[in-house]
Tab-separated table of C-alpha atoms and ligand atoms in Angstrom:
chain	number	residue	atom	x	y	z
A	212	UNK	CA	58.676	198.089	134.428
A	213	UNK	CA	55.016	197.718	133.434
A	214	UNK	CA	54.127	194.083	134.347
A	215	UNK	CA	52.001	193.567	130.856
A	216	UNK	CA	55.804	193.948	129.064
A	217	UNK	CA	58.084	192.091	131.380
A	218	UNK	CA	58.386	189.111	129.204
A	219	UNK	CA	60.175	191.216	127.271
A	220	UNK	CA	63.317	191.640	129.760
A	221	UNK	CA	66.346	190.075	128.481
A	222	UNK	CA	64.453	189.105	125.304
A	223	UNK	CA	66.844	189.192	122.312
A	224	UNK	CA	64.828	190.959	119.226
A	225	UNK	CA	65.944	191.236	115.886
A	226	UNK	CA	63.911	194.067	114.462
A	227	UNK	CA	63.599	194.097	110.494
A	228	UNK	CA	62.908	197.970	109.224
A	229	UNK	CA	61.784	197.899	106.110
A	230	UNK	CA	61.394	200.836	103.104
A	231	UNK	CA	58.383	203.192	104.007
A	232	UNK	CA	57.551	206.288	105.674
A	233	UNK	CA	57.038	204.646	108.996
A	234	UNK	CA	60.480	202.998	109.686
A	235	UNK	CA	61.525	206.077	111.490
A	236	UNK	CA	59.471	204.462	113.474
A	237	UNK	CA	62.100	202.230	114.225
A	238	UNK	CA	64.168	204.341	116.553
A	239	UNK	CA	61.269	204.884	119.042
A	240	UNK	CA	60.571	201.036	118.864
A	241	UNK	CA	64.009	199.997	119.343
A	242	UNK	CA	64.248	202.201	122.448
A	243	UNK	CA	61.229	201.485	123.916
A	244	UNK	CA	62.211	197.259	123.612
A	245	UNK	CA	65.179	198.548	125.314
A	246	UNK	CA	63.591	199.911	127.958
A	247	UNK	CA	62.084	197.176	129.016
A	248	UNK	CA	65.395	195.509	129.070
A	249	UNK	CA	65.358	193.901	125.253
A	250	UNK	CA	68.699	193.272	123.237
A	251	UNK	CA	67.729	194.740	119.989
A	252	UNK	CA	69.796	194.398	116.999
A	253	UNK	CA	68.712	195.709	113.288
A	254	UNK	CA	68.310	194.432	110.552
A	255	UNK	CA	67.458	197.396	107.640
A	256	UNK	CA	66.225	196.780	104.167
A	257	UNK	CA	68.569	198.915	101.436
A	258	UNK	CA	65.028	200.594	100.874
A	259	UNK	CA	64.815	201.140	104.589
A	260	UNK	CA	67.989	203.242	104.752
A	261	UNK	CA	66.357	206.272	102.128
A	262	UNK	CA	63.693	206.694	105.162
A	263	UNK	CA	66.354	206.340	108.473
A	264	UNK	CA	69.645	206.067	108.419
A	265	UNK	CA	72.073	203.042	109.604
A	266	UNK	CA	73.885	205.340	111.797
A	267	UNK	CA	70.879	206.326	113.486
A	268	UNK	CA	69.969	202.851	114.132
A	269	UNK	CA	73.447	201.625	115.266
A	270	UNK	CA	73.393	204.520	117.848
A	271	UNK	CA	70.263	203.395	119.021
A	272	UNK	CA	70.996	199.505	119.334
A	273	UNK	CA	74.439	200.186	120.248
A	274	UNK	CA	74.838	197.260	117.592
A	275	UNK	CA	75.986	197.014	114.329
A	276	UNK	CA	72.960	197.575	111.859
A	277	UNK	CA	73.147	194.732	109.463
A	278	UNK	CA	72.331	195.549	105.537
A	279	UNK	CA	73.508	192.896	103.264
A	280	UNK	CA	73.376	188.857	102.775
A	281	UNK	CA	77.178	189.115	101.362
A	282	UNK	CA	78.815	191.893	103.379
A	283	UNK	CA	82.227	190.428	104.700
A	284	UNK	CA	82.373	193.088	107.675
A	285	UNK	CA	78.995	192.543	109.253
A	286	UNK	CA	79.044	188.586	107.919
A	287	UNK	CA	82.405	187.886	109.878
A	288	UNK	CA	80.655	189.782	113.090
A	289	UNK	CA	77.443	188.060	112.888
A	290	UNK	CA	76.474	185.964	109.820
A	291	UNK	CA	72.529	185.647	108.430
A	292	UNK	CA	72.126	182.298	110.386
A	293	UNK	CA	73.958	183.852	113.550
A	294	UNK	CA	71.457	186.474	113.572
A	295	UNK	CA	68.463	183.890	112.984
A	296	UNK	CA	69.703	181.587	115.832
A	297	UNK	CA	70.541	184.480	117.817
A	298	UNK	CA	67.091	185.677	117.820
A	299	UNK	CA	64.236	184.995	120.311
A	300	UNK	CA	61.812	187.026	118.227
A	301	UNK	CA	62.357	188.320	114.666
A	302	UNK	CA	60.316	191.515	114.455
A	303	UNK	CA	59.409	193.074	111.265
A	304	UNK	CA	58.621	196.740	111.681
A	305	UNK	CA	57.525	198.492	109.581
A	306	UNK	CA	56.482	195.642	107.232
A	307	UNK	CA	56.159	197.204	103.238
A	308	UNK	CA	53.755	195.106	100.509
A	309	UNK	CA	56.970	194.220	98.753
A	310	UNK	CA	58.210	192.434	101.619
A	311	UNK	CA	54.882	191.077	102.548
A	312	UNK	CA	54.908	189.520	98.856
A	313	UNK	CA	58.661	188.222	98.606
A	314	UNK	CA	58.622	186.407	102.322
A	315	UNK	CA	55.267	184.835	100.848
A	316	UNK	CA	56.789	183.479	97.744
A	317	UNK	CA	59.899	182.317	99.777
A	318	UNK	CA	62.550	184.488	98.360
A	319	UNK	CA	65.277	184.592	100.437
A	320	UNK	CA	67.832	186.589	98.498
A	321	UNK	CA	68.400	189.786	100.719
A	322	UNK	CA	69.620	189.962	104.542
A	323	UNK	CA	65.818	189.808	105.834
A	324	UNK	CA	64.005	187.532	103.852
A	325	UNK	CA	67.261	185.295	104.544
A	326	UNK	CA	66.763	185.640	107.832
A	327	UNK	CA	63.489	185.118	108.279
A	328	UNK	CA	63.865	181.632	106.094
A	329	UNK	CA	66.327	180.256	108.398
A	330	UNK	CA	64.954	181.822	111.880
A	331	UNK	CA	62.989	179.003	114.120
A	332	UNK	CA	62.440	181.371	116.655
A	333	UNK	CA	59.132	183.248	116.473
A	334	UNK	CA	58.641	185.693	113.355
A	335	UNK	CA	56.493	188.863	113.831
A	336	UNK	CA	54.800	191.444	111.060
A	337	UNK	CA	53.803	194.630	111.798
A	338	UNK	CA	52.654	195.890	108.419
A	339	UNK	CA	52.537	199.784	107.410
A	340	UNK	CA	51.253	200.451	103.853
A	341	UNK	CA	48.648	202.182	101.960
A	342	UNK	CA	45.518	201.340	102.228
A	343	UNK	CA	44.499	200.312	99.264
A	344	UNK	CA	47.730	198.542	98.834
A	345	UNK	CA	46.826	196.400	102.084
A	346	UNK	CA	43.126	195.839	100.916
A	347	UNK	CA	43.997	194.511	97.458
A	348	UNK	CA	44.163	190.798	96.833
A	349	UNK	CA	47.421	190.122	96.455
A	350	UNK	CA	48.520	191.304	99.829
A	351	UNK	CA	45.833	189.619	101.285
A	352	UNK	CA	46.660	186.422	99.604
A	353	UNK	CA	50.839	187.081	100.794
A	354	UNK	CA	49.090	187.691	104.620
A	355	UNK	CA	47.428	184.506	104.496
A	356	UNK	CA	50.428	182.309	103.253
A	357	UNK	CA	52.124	184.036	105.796
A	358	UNK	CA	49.643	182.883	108.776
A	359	UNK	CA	49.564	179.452	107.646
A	360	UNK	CA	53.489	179.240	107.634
A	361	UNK	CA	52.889	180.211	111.599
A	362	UNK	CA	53.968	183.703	110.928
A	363	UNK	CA	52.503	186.339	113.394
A	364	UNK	CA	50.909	189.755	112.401
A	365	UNK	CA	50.903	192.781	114.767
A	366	UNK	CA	48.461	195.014	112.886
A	367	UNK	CA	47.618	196.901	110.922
A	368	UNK	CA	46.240	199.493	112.608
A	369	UNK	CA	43.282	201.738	110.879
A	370	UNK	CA	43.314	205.542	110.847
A	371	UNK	CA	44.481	208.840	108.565
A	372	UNK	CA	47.459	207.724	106.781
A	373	UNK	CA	50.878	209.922	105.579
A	374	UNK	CA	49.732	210.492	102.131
A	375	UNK	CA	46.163	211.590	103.612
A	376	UNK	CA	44.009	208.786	103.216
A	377	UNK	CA	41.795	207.062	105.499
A	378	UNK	CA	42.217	203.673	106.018
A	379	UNK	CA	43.519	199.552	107.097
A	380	UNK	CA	46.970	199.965	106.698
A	381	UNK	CA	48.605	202.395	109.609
A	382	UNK	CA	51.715	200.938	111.605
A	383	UNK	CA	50.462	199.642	114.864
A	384	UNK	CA	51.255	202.356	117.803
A	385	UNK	CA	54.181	201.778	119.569
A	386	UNK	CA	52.588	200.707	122.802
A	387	UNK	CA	50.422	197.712	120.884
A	388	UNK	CA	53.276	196.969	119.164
A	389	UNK	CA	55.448	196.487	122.710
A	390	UNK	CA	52.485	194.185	123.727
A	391	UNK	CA	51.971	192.327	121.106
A	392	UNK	CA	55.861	191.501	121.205
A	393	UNK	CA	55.365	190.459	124.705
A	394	UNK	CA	52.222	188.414	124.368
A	395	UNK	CA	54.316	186.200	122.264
A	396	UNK	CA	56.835	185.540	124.835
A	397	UNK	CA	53.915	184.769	127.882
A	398	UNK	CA	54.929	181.282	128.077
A	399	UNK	CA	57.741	180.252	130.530
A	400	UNK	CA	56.475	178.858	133.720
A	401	UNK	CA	58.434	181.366	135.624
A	402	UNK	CA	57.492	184.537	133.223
A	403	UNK	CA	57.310	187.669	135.023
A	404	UNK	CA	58.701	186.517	137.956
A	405	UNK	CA	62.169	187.859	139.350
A	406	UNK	CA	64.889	184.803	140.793
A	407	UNK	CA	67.151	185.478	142.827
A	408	UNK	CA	69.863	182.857	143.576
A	409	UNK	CA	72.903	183.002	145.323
A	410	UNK	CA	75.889	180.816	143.846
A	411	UNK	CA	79.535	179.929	144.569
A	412	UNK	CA	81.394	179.848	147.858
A	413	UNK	CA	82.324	182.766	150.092
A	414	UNK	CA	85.482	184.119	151.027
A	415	UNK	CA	86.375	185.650	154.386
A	416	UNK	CA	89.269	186.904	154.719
A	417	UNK	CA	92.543	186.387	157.463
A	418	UNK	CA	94.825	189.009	156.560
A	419	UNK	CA	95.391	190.277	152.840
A	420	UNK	CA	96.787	187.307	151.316
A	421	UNK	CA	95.043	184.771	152.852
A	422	UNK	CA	91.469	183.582	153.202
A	423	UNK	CA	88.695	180.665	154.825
A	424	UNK	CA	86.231	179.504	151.938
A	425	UNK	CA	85.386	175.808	150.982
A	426	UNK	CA	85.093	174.115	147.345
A	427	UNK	CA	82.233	175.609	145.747
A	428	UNK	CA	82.442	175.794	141.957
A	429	UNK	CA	79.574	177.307	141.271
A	430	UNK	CA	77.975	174.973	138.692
A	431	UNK	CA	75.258	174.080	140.348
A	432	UNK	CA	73.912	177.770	141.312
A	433	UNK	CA	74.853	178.957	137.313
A	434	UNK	CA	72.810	176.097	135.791
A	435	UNK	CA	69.976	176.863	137.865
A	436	UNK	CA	70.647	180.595	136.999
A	437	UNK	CA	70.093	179.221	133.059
A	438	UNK	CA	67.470	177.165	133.711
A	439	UNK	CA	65.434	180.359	135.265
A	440	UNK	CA	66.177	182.324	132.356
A	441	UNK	CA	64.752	179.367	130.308
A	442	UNK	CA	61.443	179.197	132.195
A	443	UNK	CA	61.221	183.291	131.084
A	444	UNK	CA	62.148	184.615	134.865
A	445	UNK	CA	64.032	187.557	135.277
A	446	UNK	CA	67.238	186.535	137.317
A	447	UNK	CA	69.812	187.924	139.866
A	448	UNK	CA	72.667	185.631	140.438
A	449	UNK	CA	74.877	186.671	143.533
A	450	UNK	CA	77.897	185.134	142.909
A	451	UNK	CA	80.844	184.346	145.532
A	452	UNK	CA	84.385	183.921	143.613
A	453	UNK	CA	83.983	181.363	140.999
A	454	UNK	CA	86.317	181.150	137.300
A	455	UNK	CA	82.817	180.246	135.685
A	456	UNK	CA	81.367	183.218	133.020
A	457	UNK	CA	77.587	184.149	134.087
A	458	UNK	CA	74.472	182.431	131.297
A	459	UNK	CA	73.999	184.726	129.528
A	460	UNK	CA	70.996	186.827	130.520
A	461	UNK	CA	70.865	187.216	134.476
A	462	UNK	CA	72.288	190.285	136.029
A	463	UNK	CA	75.516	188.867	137.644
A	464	UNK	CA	76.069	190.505	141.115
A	465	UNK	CA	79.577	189.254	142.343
A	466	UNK	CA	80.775	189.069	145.909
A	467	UNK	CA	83.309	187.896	147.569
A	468	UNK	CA	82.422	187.272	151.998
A	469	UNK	CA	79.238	186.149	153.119
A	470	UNK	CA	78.687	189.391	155.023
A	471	UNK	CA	78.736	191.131	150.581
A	472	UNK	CA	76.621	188.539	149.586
A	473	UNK	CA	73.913	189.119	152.679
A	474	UNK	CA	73.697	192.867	151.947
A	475	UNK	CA	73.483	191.914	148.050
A	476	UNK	CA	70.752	189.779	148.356
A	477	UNK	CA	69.139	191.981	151.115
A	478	UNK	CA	68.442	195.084	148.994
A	479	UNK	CA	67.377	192.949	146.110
A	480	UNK	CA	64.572	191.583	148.490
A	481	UNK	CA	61.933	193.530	147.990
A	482	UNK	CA	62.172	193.019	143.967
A	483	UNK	CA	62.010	189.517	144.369
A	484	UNK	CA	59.544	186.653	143.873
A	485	UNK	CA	62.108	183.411	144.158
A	486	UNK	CA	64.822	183.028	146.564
A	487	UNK	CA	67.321	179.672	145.963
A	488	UNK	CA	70.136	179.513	147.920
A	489	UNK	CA	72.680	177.761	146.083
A	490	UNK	CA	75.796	179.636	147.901
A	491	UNK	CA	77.964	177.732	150.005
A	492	UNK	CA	78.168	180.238	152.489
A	493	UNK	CA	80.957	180.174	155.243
A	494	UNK	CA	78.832	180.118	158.712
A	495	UNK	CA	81.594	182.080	160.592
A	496	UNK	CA	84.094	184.214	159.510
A	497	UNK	CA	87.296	185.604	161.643
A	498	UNK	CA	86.682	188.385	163.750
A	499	UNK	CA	89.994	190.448	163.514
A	500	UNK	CA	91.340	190.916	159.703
A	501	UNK	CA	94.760	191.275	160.073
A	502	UNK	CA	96.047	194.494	157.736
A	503	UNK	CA	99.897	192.826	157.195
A	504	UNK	CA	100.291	189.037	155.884
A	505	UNK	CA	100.488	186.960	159.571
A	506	UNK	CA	104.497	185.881	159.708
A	507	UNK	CA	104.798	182.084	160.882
A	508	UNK	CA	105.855	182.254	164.234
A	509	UNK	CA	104.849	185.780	164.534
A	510	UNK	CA	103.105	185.160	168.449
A	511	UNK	CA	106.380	182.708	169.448
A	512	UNK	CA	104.421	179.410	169.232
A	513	UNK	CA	104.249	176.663	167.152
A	514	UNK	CA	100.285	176.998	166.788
A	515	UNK	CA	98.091	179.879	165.694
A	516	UNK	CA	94.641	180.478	167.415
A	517	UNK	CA	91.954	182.362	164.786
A	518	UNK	CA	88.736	183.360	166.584
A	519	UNK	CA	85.573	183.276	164.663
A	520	UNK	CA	82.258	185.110	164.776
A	521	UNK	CA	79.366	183.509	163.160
A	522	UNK	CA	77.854	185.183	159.837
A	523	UNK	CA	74.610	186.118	159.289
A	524	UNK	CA	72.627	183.438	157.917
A	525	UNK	CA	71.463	185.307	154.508
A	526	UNK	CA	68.488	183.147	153.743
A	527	UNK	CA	67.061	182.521	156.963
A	528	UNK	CA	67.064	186.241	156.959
A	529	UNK	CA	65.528	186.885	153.497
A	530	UNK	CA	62.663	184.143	154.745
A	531	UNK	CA	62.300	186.493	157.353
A	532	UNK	CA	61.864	189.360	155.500
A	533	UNK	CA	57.734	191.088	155.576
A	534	UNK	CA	57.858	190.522	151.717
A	535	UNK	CA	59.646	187.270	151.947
A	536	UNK	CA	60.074	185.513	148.600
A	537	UNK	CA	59.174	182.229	147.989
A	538	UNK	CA	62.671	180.649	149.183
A	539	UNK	CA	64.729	177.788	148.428
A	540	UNK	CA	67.477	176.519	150.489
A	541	UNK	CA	70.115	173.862	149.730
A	542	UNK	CA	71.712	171.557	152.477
A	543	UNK	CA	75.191	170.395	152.245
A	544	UNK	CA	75.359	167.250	154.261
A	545	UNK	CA	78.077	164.817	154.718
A	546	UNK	CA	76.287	162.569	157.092
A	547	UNK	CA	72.214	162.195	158.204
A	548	UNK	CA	71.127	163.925	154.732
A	549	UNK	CA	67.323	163.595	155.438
A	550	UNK	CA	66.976	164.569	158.856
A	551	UNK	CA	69.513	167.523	158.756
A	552	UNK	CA	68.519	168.633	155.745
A	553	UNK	CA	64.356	168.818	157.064
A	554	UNK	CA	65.912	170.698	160.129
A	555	UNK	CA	67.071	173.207	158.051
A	556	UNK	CA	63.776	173.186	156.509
A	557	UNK	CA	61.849	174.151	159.455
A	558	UNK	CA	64.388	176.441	161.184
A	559	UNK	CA	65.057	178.542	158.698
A	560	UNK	CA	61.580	178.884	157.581
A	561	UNK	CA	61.992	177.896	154.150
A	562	UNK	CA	59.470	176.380	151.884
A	563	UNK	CA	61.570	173.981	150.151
A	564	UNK	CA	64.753	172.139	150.529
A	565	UNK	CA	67.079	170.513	148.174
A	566	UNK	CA	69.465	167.961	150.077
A	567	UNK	CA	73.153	167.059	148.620
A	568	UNK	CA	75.147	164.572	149.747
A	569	UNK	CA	78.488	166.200	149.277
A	570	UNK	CA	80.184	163.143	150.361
A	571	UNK	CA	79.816	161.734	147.535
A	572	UNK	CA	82.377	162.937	144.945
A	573	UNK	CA	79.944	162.140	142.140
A	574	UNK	CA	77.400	164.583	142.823
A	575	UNK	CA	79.161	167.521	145.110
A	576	UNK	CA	81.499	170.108	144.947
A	577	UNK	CA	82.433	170.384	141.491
A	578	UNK	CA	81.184	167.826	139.929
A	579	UNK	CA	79.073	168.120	136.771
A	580	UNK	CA	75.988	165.766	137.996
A	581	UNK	CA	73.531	166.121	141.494
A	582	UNK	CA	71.229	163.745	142.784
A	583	UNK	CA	68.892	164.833	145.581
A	584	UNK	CA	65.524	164.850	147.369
A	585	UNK	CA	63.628	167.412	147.784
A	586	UNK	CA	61.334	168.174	150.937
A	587	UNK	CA	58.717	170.866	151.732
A	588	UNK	CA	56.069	170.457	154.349
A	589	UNK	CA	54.005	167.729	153.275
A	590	UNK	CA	56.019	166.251	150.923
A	591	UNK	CA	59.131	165.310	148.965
A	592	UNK	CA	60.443	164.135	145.523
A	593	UNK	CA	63.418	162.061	144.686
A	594	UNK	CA	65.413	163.258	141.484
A	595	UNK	CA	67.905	160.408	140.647
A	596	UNK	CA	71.842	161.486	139.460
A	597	UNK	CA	71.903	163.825	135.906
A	598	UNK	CA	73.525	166.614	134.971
A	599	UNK	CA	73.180	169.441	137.143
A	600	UNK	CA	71.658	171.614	134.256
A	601	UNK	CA	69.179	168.577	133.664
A	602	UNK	CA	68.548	168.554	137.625
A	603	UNK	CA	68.275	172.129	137.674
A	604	UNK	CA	65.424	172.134	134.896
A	605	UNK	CA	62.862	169.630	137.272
A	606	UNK	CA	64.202	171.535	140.170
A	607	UNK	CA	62.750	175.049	138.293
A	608	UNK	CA	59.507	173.122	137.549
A	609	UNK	CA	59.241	171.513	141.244
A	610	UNK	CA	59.166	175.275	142.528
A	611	UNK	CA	56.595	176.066	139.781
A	612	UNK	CA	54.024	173.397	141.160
A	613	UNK	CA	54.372	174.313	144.244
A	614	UNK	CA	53.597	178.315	144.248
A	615	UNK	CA	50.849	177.327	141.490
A	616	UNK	CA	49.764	174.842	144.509
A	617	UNK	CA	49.549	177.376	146.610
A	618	UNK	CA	48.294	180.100	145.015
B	855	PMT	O1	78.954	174.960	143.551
B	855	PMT	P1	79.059	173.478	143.197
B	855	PMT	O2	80.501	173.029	143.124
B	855	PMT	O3	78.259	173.119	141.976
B	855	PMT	O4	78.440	172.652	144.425
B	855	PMT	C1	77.071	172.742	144.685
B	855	PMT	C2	76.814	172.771	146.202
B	855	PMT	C3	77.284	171.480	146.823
B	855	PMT	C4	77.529	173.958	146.839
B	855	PMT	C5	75.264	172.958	146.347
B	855	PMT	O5	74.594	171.899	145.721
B	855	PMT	C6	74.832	173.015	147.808
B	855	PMT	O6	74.567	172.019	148.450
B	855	PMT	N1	74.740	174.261	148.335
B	855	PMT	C7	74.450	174.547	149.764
B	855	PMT	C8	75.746	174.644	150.486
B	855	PMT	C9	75.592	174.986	151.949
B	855	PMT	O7	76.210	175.900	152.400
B	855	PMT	O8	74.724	174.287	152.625
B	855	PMT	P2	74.376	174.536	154.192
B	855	PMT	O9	73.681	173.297	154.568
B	855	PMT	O10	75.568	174.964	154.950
B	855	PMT	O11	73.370	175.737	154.163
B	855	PMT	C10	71.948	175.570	154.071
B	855	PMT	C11	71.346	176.717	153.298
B	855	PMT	O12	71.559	177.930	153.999
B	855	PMT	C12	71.930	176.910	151.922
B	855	PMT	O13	70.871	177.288	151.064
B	855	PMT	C13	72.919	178.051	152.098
B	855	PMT	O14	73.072	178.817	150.909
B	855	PMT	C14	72.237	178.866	153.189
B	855	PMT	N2	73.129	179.622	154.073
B	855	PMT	C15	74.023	178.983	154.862
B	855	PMT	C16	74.800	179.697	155.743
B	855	PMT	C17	74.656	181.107	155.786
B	855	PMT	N3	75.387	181.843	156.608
B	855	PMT	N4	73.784	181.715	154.981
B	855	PMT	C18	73.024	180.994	154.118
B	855	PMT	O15	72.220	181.569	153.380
């Protein structure tokens, strides 16, 4: 992935074709988004669909392409304000005078100019007209409304045009048009970097029915996992067994023993900028999986001895790694937070530490709030009890200061 155009991974972009010779243009636009891992869905003018057809479009997106404000079908899928508020970006591509002039003058009575109305997310024009159409007055009035309402253009472009003239008024190339897309995304404090976090608990197993594991939900690892995606960071969530469903956005990479989740996490190393390890991973694990279910009384004795072989301790190992990412451990402590939670801190080489008391019911296992301090070399901070998707946002921002501290 070219790292000028990663801001656009996972971006959702709702790309507006309107009627001209350029919106076959479309199709190469909506592929290339996709390639650098965009959700694109279409939106096409009625005018649009006598220069590229629907079909084409919907093979493309692998979406529905959406034509009309009243059409029951595509309405009951995804309505006009569904598609606004599902939006990060609303891109207009290519752009034609007559939609130039009736977004300017607020009409909002078709699918797109609907759309645009109601979107809050970030509206993009990438005009494609003649050129003397472009240079006249009128349009250039229309552009100007436009900027003032906080409406970005992408173009035009100057050059030979389809019907032979020479002018302002060309679609912007595909590749500017990718940028300038991205450019408005460059925001997020963790944009262009790739987090990885581990989540859940592990699971090793006895014999086929039965298993050692502990009472991680999850929650805490999956709001962090949002929270990433928030600050505009690609992110890899390895997940032990949970029953939560993934944010939406981060490649979900489930696992079930801590020996899955090391091997996950190792061969996503060396893509990876952020490390937080979130997992409650089982430290040892029995050595002999029994292949039938283990029949009480099966040895003669009232008791049943399991031996246990440590597991590798995954992100000790990934702060060990040559290209080690910037890594964040969590300590589970029931007792001694501070000083167990620093020792972990310095011997597994990490470069920060969040500490949670888990014997506290309130802000553990399961619950839906966390309190903790957090301690790197140097220093620590104190974040009081909230939700864990509140505590997971300063958490996200505490990592930010720190690599822009030491970079
Ligand atoms: O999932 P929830 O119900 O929301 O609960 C959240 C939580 C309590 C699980 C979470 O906030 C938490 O404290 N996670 C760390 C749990 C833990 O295993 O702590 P630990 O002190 O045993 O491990 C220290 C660090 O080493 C952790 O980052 C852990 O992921 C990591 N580790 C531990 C053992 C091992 N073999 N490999 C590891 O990577």
């Amino acid at each position: 992935m070219e790292n000028s155009l990663l801001t656009l991974h996972n971006r959702r972009i709702l790309l507006g074709i309107t009627g001209g010779i350029a919106a076959y243009k479309g199709a190469e636009l909506t592929r290339r988004l996709q390639d650098q891992g965009a959700d694109v869905r279409v939106i096409m003018t009625r005018s649009a669909t006598e220069f590229i057809t629907p079909l084409t479009m919907q093979a493309l997106s692998k979406h529905p392409v959406h034509l009309d404000l009243h059409n029951p079908d595509t309405e009951s899928v995804m309505g006009h304000i569904e598609l606004a508020r599902w939006a990060d970006l609303v891109l207009i591509a290519p752009a034609s005078a007559n939609f130039l002039a009736r977004l300017a003058h607020g009409h909002g009575d078709d699918l797109l100019t609907a759309v645009c109305l109601a979107a809050e997310c970030p509206v993009a024009i990438a005009p494609a007209m003649n050129q003397a159409m472009w240079a006249k007055s009128p349009t250039q009035k229309n552009r100007a409304l436009l900027v003032e309402r906080g409406i970005h253009f992408l173009g035009p472009d100057s050059g030979i045009q389809a019907c032979g003239e020479v002018g302002a008024g060309r679609l912007l190339d595909i590749e500017a048009l990718l940028i300038g897309a991205s450019n408005l995304f460059a925001s997020g404090r963790l944009q262009g970097k790739t987090v990885l976090i581990t989540a859940g608990p592990t699971r090793e197993a006895i014999d086929p029915v039965r298993f050692i594991s502990n009472h991680s939900s999850g929650k805490q690892g999956y709001a962090l996992a949002s929270a990433a995606v928030d600050a505009g960071a690609r992110v890899i969530l390895v997940s032990g067994p949970t029953a939560l469903t993934a944010p939406e956005r981060v490649d979900l990479v489930k696992v079930t023993s801590a020996q899955d989740m090391h091997e996950a996490v190792q061969a996503r190393l060396p893509e990876t900028d952020i490390m937080i390890g979130v997992a409650a991973v089982s430290d040892y694990r029995p050595r002999m999986v029994e292949t039938q279910k283990i029949k009480k009384g099966q040895c003669g004795e009232r008791t049943l001895t399991l031996e246990l072989v440590e597991n590798p301790d995954i992100i000790a190992e990934a702060a060990k790694h040559p290209n080690a990412p910037f890594t964040v451990g969590f300590a589970a402590e029931t007792e001694n937070l501070e000083n167990y939670a620093k020792r972990k801190l310095l011997e597994k080489n990490l470069a920060m530490i969040v500490a949670n008391n888990v014997a506290n019911s309130q802000i553990g296992f399961n619950s839906d709030a966390n309190a903790t301090t957090i301690f790197w070399a140097g220093g620590e901070i104190n974040i009081p009890m909230m939700s864990k998707r509140a505590l997971s946002e300063r958490l996200i921002s505490i990592i930010a200061d720190r690599i822009e501290a030491a970079s």
